[in-house]
């Protein structure tokens, strides 16, 4: 694990800091990893996030809109919902429970653009309110904040993030750390070639002596969401309709026997009465994709070598039961869908939203992105990067992905390169590596001089973050 000795060289660099901020040891810093799929939040020094909830929100223009609770939903627990009106007048509902049932007129909104850049700041504020007020139940003015961010985050976005955290939440100090750096730190590395296979994208970045080499950063749309859309398209084009859970009810016809009735479920509202709810198109799509993702996670795996779905059309099928009881058979697509990571030309087979068409070239294969990332770095650093490759993120959980990617990168790498790709075997460490790295870093006594304080913000403005946390 990361230690004071590991970080000492990274901190003690001449002329790096204009000021020193002292954070008392007894004040726990808050660590946030704002991912494209989930938000992870908790306290520095802990092994895992305290709360994890979806990065999506429900948003509508009617501030009087009221949430409806499922007649058979369990108690919310950590999956609490929050109602609030953003500066634009939109109403937001956040949390697992809020996304579990349809809401009249509310659309599913992500704070990120299709390019993975923060753009909806009202939605982001709703996520922060849920994290700090409803989940951690704290006042951020008493806690410094460590925030992980994508390695390619534009400078104006970083500055606006700093402004929001100081002005809206009155935090005493902020540090924005690149995701690739935090993932490397989570495994005790100052130098690493980080492949972060996430939901909306895969980011490949070289980290050297605790810094991201910005010229090396490569973003690929080859992420879990695109693969989920491909599998959904395959299932539906085969004649199977995936029904959202709110589109049907299981009715007990005789003791022990149930029949599925395809009719809209009713939900109990604040008045205690049952109401029919009309789901928006975005909500319906969200729920169908959630089912397709469960299917993908259950049946898909990476082939040991290149996989041609046409040549393997007769591969043995596996049976999967959808929530409404339909049973489907999945054959070659079990391997063909994740094969798109290595052969993006397969995306055209599915015609899924977000897949390239004839007018747009397919993205580069994942192994090509890895080698291109290294090629952008100085020659003297390349051997060490190849020997310290790290695969993290939610999509990294595909069976055999690590082994296959290591082989593919090795085949395309320079002859003298010795590729060593590791990935945490523990799914929690693999999925939450950014948050864990932030937790370790922010808890170190030797790190406390690195925060950007509110006093510094007031004197120098948000642009100082580029010097304090480059």
mmCIF file of N, CA and C in Angstrom, residues 342-417:
data_model
loop_
_atom_site.group_PDB
_atom_site.id
_atom_site.type_symbol
_atom_site.label_atom_id
_atom_site.label_comp_id
_atom_site.label_asym_id
_atom_site.label_seq_id
_atom_site.Cartn_x
_atom_site.Cartn_y
_atom_site.Cartn_z
ATOM 1 N N UNK A 342 -11.407 -5.099 -28.786
ATOM 2 C CA UNK A 342 -10.188 -5.391 -29.546
ATOM 3 C C UNK A 342 -10.395 -5.260 -31.048
ATOM 4 N N UNK A 343 -11.643 -5.362 -31.486
ATOM 5 C CA UNK A 343 -11.984 -5.256 -32.907
ATOM 6 C C UNK A 343 -13.237 -4.388 -33.035
ATOM 7 N N UNK A 344 -13.083 -3.058 -32.959
ATOM 8 C CA UNK A 344 -14.249 -2.172 -32.985
ATOM 9 C C UNK A 344 -15.076 -2.250 -34.252
ATOM 10 N N UNK A 345 -14.532 -2.866 -35.293
ATOM 11 C CA UNK A 345 -15.319 -3.055 -36.501
ATOM 12 C C UNK A 345 -16.576 -3.877 -36.250
ATOM 13 N N UNK A 346 -16.564 -4.680 -35.188
ATOM 14 C CA UNK A 346 -17.742 -5.484 -34.848
ATOM 15 C C UNK A 346 -18.920 -4.633 -34.394
ATOM 16 N N UNK A 347 -18.666 -3.376 -34.010
ATOM 17 C CA UNK A 347 -19.753 -2.522 -33.547
ATOM 18 C C UNK A 347 -20.815 -2.331 -34.621
ATOM 19 N N UNK A 348 -20.373 -2.304 -35.887
ATOM 20 C CA UNK A 348 -21.318 -2.114 -36.988
ATOM 21 C C UNK A 348 -22.301 -3.286 -37.084
ATOM 22 N N UNK A 349 -21.921 -4.439 -36.560
ATOM 23 C CA UNK A 349 -22.785 -5.623 -36.575
ATOM 24 C C UNK A 349 -24.068 -5.374 -35.789
ATOM 25 N N UNK A 350 -23.997 -4.495 -34.801
ATOM 26 C CA UNK A 350 -25.130 -4.293 -33.899
ATOM 27 C C UNK A 350 -25.958 -3.052 -34.209
ATOM 28 N N UNK A 351 -25.352 -2.066 -34.870
ATOM 29 C CA UNK A 351 -26.110 -0.867 -35.196
ATOM 30 C C UNK A 351 -26.654 -0.158 -33.979
ATOM 31 N N UNK A 352 -25.980 -0.313 -32.841
ATOM 32 C CA UNK A 352 -26.460 0.290 -31.603
ATOM 33 C C UNK A 352 -26.168 1.781 -31.592
ATOM 34 N N UNK A 353 -26.959 2.525 -30.826
ATOM 35 C CA UNK A 353 -26.720 3.946 -30.667
ATOM 36 C C UNK A 353 -25.330 4.165 -30.094
ATOM 37 N N UNK A 354 -24.592 5.040 -30.751
ATOM 38 C CA UNK A 354 -23.232 5.317 -30.299
ATOM 39 C C UNK A 354 -22.189 4.511 -31.051
ATOM 40 N N UNK A 355 -22.628 3.477 -31.778
ATOM 41 C CA UNK A 355 -21.693 2.704 -32.589
ATOM 42 C C UNK A 355 -21.432 3.454 -33.889
ATOM 43 N N UNK A 356 -20.229 3.357 -34.448
ATOM 44 C CA UNK A 356 -19.926 4.084 -35.677
ATOM 45 C C UNK A 356 -20.722 3.537 -36.847
ATOM 46 N N UNK A 357 -21.102 4.427 -37.769
ATOM 47 C CA UNK A 357 -21.783 3.980 -38.979
ATOM 48 C C UNK A 357 -20.799 4.063 -40.138
ATOM 49 N N UNK A 358 -21.329 3.906 -41.356
ATOM 50 C CA UNK A 358 -20.445 3.895 -42.523
ATOM 51 C C UNK A 358 -19.736 5.232 -42.728
ATOM 52 N N UNK A 359 -20.361 6.297 -42.200
ATOM 53 C CA UNK A 359 -19.780 7.625 -42.411
ATOM 54 C C UNK A 359 -18.741 7.983 -41.358
ATOM 55 N N UNK A 360 -18.662 7.189 -40.312
ATOM 56 C CA UNK A 360 -17.727 7.503 -39.220
ATOM 57 C C UNK A 360 -16.787 6.325 -39.002
ATOM 58 N N UNK A 361 -15.499 6.592 -38.888
ATOM 59 C CA UNK A 361 -14.562 5.488 -38.656
ATOM 60 C C UNK A 361 -14.734 4.908 -37.262
ATOM 61 N N UNK A 362 -14.455 3.622 -37.132
ATOM 62 C CA UNK A 362 -14.527 2.966 -35.830
ATOM 63 C C UNK A 362 -13.390 3.478 -34.950
ATOM 64 N N UNK A 363 -13.602 3.517 -33.636
ATOM 65 C CA UNK A 363 -12.508 3.928 -32.743
ATOM 66 C C UNK A 363 -11.364 2.925 -32.806
ATOM 67 N N UNK A 364 -10.214 3.341 -32.345
ATOM 68 C CA UNK A 364 -9.053 2.457 -32.345
ATOM 69 C C UNK A 364 -9.266 1.308 -31.368
ATOM 70 N N UNK A 365 -8.741 0.130 -31.666
ATOM 71 C CA UNK A 365 -8.810 -0.979 -30.706
ATOM 72 C C UNK A 365 -8.124 -0.598 -29.407
ATOM 73 N N UNK A 366 -8.535 -1.235 -28.333
ATOM 74 C CA UNK A 366 -7.993 -0.890 -27.023
ATOM 75 C C UNK A 366 -6.482 -1.089 -26.984
ATOM 76 N N UNK A 367 -5.977 -2.184 -27.575
ATOM 77 C CA UNK A 367 -4.541 -2.432 -27.547
ATOM 78 C C UNK A 367 -3.776 -1.353 -28.321
ATOM 79 N N UNK A 368 -4.396 -0.822 -29.377
ATOM 80 C CA UNK A 368 -3.746 0.252 -30.138
ATOM 81 C C UNK A 368 -3.694 1.533 -29.326
ATOM 82 N N UNK A 369 -4.755 1.800 -28.569
ATOM 83 C CA UNK A 369 -4.766 2.996 -27.718
ATOM 84 C C UNK A 369 -3.683 2.915 -26.652
ATOM 85 N N UNK A 370 -3.474 1.721 -26.097
ATOM 86 C CA UNK A 370 -2.445 1.547 -25.069
ATOM 87 C C UNK A 370 -1.054 1.805 -25.657
ATOM 88 N N UNK A 371 -0.788 1.224 -26.796
ATOM 89 C CA UNK A 371 0.528 1.410 -27.402
ATOM 90 C C UNK A 371 0.736 2.845 -27.875
ATOM 91 N N UNK A 372 -0.315 3.495 -28.352
ATOM 92 C CA UNK A 372 -0.204 4.888 -28.768
ATOM 93 C C UNK A 372 0.086 5.783 -27.573
ATOM 94 N N UNK A 373 -0.537 5.468 -26.437
ATOM 95 C CA UNK A 373 -0.283 6.234 -25.213
ATOM 96 C C UNK A 373 1.200 6.186 -24.853
ATOM 97 N N UNK A 374 1.784 5.012 -24.896
ATOM 98 C CA UNK A 374 3.206 4.873 -24.560
ATOM 99 C C UNK A 374 4.077 5.572 -25.604
ATOM 100 N N UNK A 375 3.688 5.467 -26.875
ATOM 101 C CA UNK A 375 4.486 6.071 -27.943
ATOM 102 C C UNK A 375 4.546 7.588 -27.826
ATOM 103 N N UNK A 376 3.558 8.194 -27.177
ATOM 104 C CA UNK A 376 3.554 9.645 -26.991
ATOM 105 C C UNK A 376 4.505 10.100 -25.885
ATOM 106 N N UNK A 377 5.033 9.165 -25.138
ATOM 107 C CA UNK A 377 5.915 9.495 -24.012
ATOM 108 C C UNK A 377 7.379 9.460 -24.440
ATOM 109 N N UNK A 378 8.216 10.065 -23.636
ATOM 110 C CA UNK A 378 9.645 10.061 -23.924
ATOM 111 C C UNK A 378 10.163 8.636 -23.972
ATOM 112 N N UNK A 379 11.136 8.413 -24.820
ATOM 113 C CA UNK A 379 11.681 7.075 -25.009
ATOM 114 C C UNK A 379 12.184 6.482 -23.701
ATOM 115 N N UNK A 380 12.800 7.292 -22.863
ATOM 116 C CA UNK A 380 13.388 6.788 -21.621
ATOM 117 C C UNK A 380 12.341 6.264 -20.643
ATOM 118 N N UNK A 381 11.095 6.688 -20.802
ATOM 119 C CA UNK A 381 10.051 6.283 -19.854
ATOM 120 C C UNK A 381 9.263 5.068 -20.327
ATOM 121 N N UNK A 382 9.387 4.686 -21.561
ATOM 122 C CA UNK A 382 8.487 3.687 -22.140
ATOM 123 C C UNK A 382 8.653 2.307 -21.518
ATOM 124 N N UNK A 383 9.879 1.890 -21.286
ATOM 125 C CA UNK A 383 10.085 0.549 -20.737
ATOM 126 C C UNK A 383 9.438 0.417 -19.365
ATOM 127 N N UNK A 384 9.598 1.434 -18.516
ATOM 128 C CA UNK A 384 9.018 1.388 -17.172
ATOM 129 C C UNK A 384 7.489 1.403 -17.230
ATOM 130 N N UNK A 385 6.933 2.139 -18.185
ATOM 131 C CA UNK A 385 5.473 2.187 -18.308
ATOM 132 C C UNK A 385 4.921 0.827 -18.724
ATOM 133 N N UNK A 386 5.524 0.208 -19.720
ATOM 134 C CA UNK A 386 5.067 -1.122 -20.153
ATOM 135 C C UNK A 386 5.149 -2.133 -19.008
ATOM 136 N N UNK A 387 6.152 -1.992 -18.167
ATOM 137 C CA UNK A 387 6.330 -2.950 -17.068
ATOM 138 C C UNK A 387 5.408 -2.676 -15.893
ATOM 139 N N UNK A 388 4.691 -1.541 -15.935
ATOM 140 C CA UNK A 388 3.809 -1.166 -14.822
ATOM 141 C C UNK A 388 2.431 -0.776 -15.343
ATOM 142 N N UNK A 389 1.876 -1.599 -16.207
ATOM 143 C CA UNK A 389 0.541 -1.336 -16.752
ATOM 144 C C UNK A 389 -0.515 -1.812 -15.750
ATOM 145 N N UNK A 390 -1.582 -1.013 -15.624
ATOM 146 C CA UNK A 390 -2.617 -1.277 -14.627
ATOM 147 C C UNK A 390 -3.989 -1.171 -15.281
ATOM 148 N N UNK A 391 -4.799 -2.201 -15.125
ATOM 149 C CA UNK A 391 -6.158 -2.230 -15.667
ATOM 150 C C UNK A 391 -7.151 -2.086 -14.530
ATOM 151 N N UNK A 392 -7.983 -1.033 -14.583
ATOM 152 C CA UNK A 392 -8.963 -0.778 -13.531
ATOM 153 C C UNK A 392 -10.306 -0.408 -14.153
ATOM 154 N N UNK A 393 -11.301 -0.188 -13.279
ATOM 155 C CA UNK A 393 -12.612 0.266 -13.738
ATOM 156 C C UNK A 393 -13.641 -0.842 -13.757
ATOM 157 N N UNK A 394 -14.907 -0.454 -13.828
ATOM 158 C CA UNK A 394 -15.998 -1.425 -13.798
ATOM 159 C C UNK A 394 -15.995 -2.383 -14.959
ATOM 160 N N UNK A 395 -15.637 -1.913 -16.165
ATOM 161 C CA UNK A 395 -15.626 -2.777 -17.342
ATOM 162 C C UNK A 395 -14.430 -3.728 -17.325
ATOM 163 N N UNK A 396 -13.452 -3.463 -16.465
ATOM 164 C CA UNK A 396 -12.287 -4.346 -16.357
ATOM 165 C C UNK A 396 -12.648 -5.694 -15.745
ATOM 166 N N UNK A 397 -13.891 -5.856 -15.297
ATOM 167 C CA UNK A 397 -14.291 -7.094 -14.648
ATOM 168 C C UNK A 397 -14.610 -8.238 -15.584
ATOM 169 N N UNK A 398 -14.602 -8.021 -16.899
ATOM 170 C CA UNK A 398 -14.836 -9.119 -17.838
ATOM 171 C C UNK A 398 -13.825 -10.234 -17.605
ATOM 172 N N UNK A 399 -14.309 -11.450 -17.553
ATOM 173 C CA UNK A 399 -13.412 -12.596 -17.408
ATOM 174 C C UNK A 399 -12.437 -12.644 -18.573
ATOM 175 N N UNK A 400 -11.170 -12.831 -18.271
ATOM 176 C CA UNK A 400 -10.068 -12.991 -19.241
ATOM 177 C C UNK A 400 -9.654 -11.691 -19.930
ATOM 178 N N UNK A 401 -10.218 -10.556 -19.539
ATOM 179 C CA UNK A 401 -9.856 -9.306 -20.207
ATOM 180 C C UNK A 401 -8.395 -8.952 -19.951
ATOM 181 N N UNK A 402 -7.930 -9.081 -18.729
ATOM 182 C CA UNK A 402 -6.545 -8.699 -18.420
ATOM 183 C C UNK A 402 -5.560 -9.512 -19.240
ATOM 184 N N UNK A 403 -5.748 -10.819 -19.259
ATOM 185 C CA UNK A 403 -4.820 -11.701 -19.970
ATOM 186 C C UNK A 403 -4.833 -11.412 -21.476
ATOM 187 N N UNK A 404 -6.026 -11.228 -22.022
ATOM 188 C CA UNK A 404 -6.124 -10.963 -23.456
ATOM 189 C C UNK A 404 -5.491 -9.627 -23.819
ATOM 190 N N UNK A 405 -5.755 -8.594 -23.024
ATOM 191 C CA UNK A 405 -5.200 -7.280 -23.338
ATOM 192 C C UNK A 405 -3.679 -7.294 -23.224
ATOM 193 N N UNK A 406 -3.140 -8.001 -22.244
ATOM 194 C CA UNK A 406 -1.689 -8.085 -22.118
ATOM 195 C C UNK A 406 -1.081 -8.735 -23.356
ATOM 196 N N UNK A 407 -1.709 -9.799 -23.854
ATOM 197 C CA UNK A 407 -1.188 -10.462 -25.063
ATOM 198 C C UNK A 407 -1.274 -9.548 -26.279
ATOM 199 N N UNK A 408 -2.415 -8.873 -26.440
ATOM 200 C CA UNK A 408 -2.600 -8.014 -27.611
ATOM 201 C C UNK A 408 -1.623 -6.841 -27.594
ATOM 202 N N UNK A 409 -1.402 -6.247 -26.431
ATOM 203 C CA UNK A 409 -0.461 -5.133 -26.330
ATOM 204 C C UNK A 409 0.953 -5.608 -26.603
ATOM 205 N N UNK A 410 1.300 -6.777 -26.072
ATOM 206 C CA UNK A 410 2.638 -7.334 -26.278
ATOM 207 C C UNK A 410 2.924 -7.562 -27.752
ATOM 208 N N UNK A 411 1.935 -8.094 -28.473
ATOM 209 C CA UNK A 411 2.132 -8.387 -29.901
ATOM 210 C C UNK A 411 2.384 -7.123 -30.712
ATOM 211 N N UNK A 412 1.771 -6.012 -30.304
ATOM 212 C CA UNK A 412 1.905 -4.770 -31.063
ATOM 213 C C UNK A 412 2.997 -3.857 -30.518
ATOM 214 N N UNK A 413 3.560 -4.186 -29.352
ATOM 215 C CA UNK A 413 4.573 -3.336 -28.723
ATOM 216 C C UNK A 413 5.938 -3.548 -29.370
ATOM 217 N N UNK A 414 6.866 -2.619 -29.157
ATOM 218 C CA UNK A 414 8.236 -2.814 -29.666
ATOM 219 C C UNK A 414 8.830 -4.126 -29.162
ATOM 220 N N UNK A 415 9.751 -4.660 -29.927
ATOM 221 C CA UNK A 415 10.280 -5.998 -29.651
ATOM 222 C C UNK A 415 10.904 -6.119 -28.264
ATOM 223 N N UNK A 416 11.569 -5.077 -27.787
ATOM 224 C CA UNK A 416 12.271 -5.158 -26.505
ATOM 225 C C UNK A 416 11.375 -4.840 -25.309
ATOM 226 N N UNK A 417 10.133 -4.449 -25.561
ATOM 227 C CA UNK A 417 9.236 -4.094 -24.453
ATOM 228 C C UNK A 417 8.754 -5.355 -23.741
#
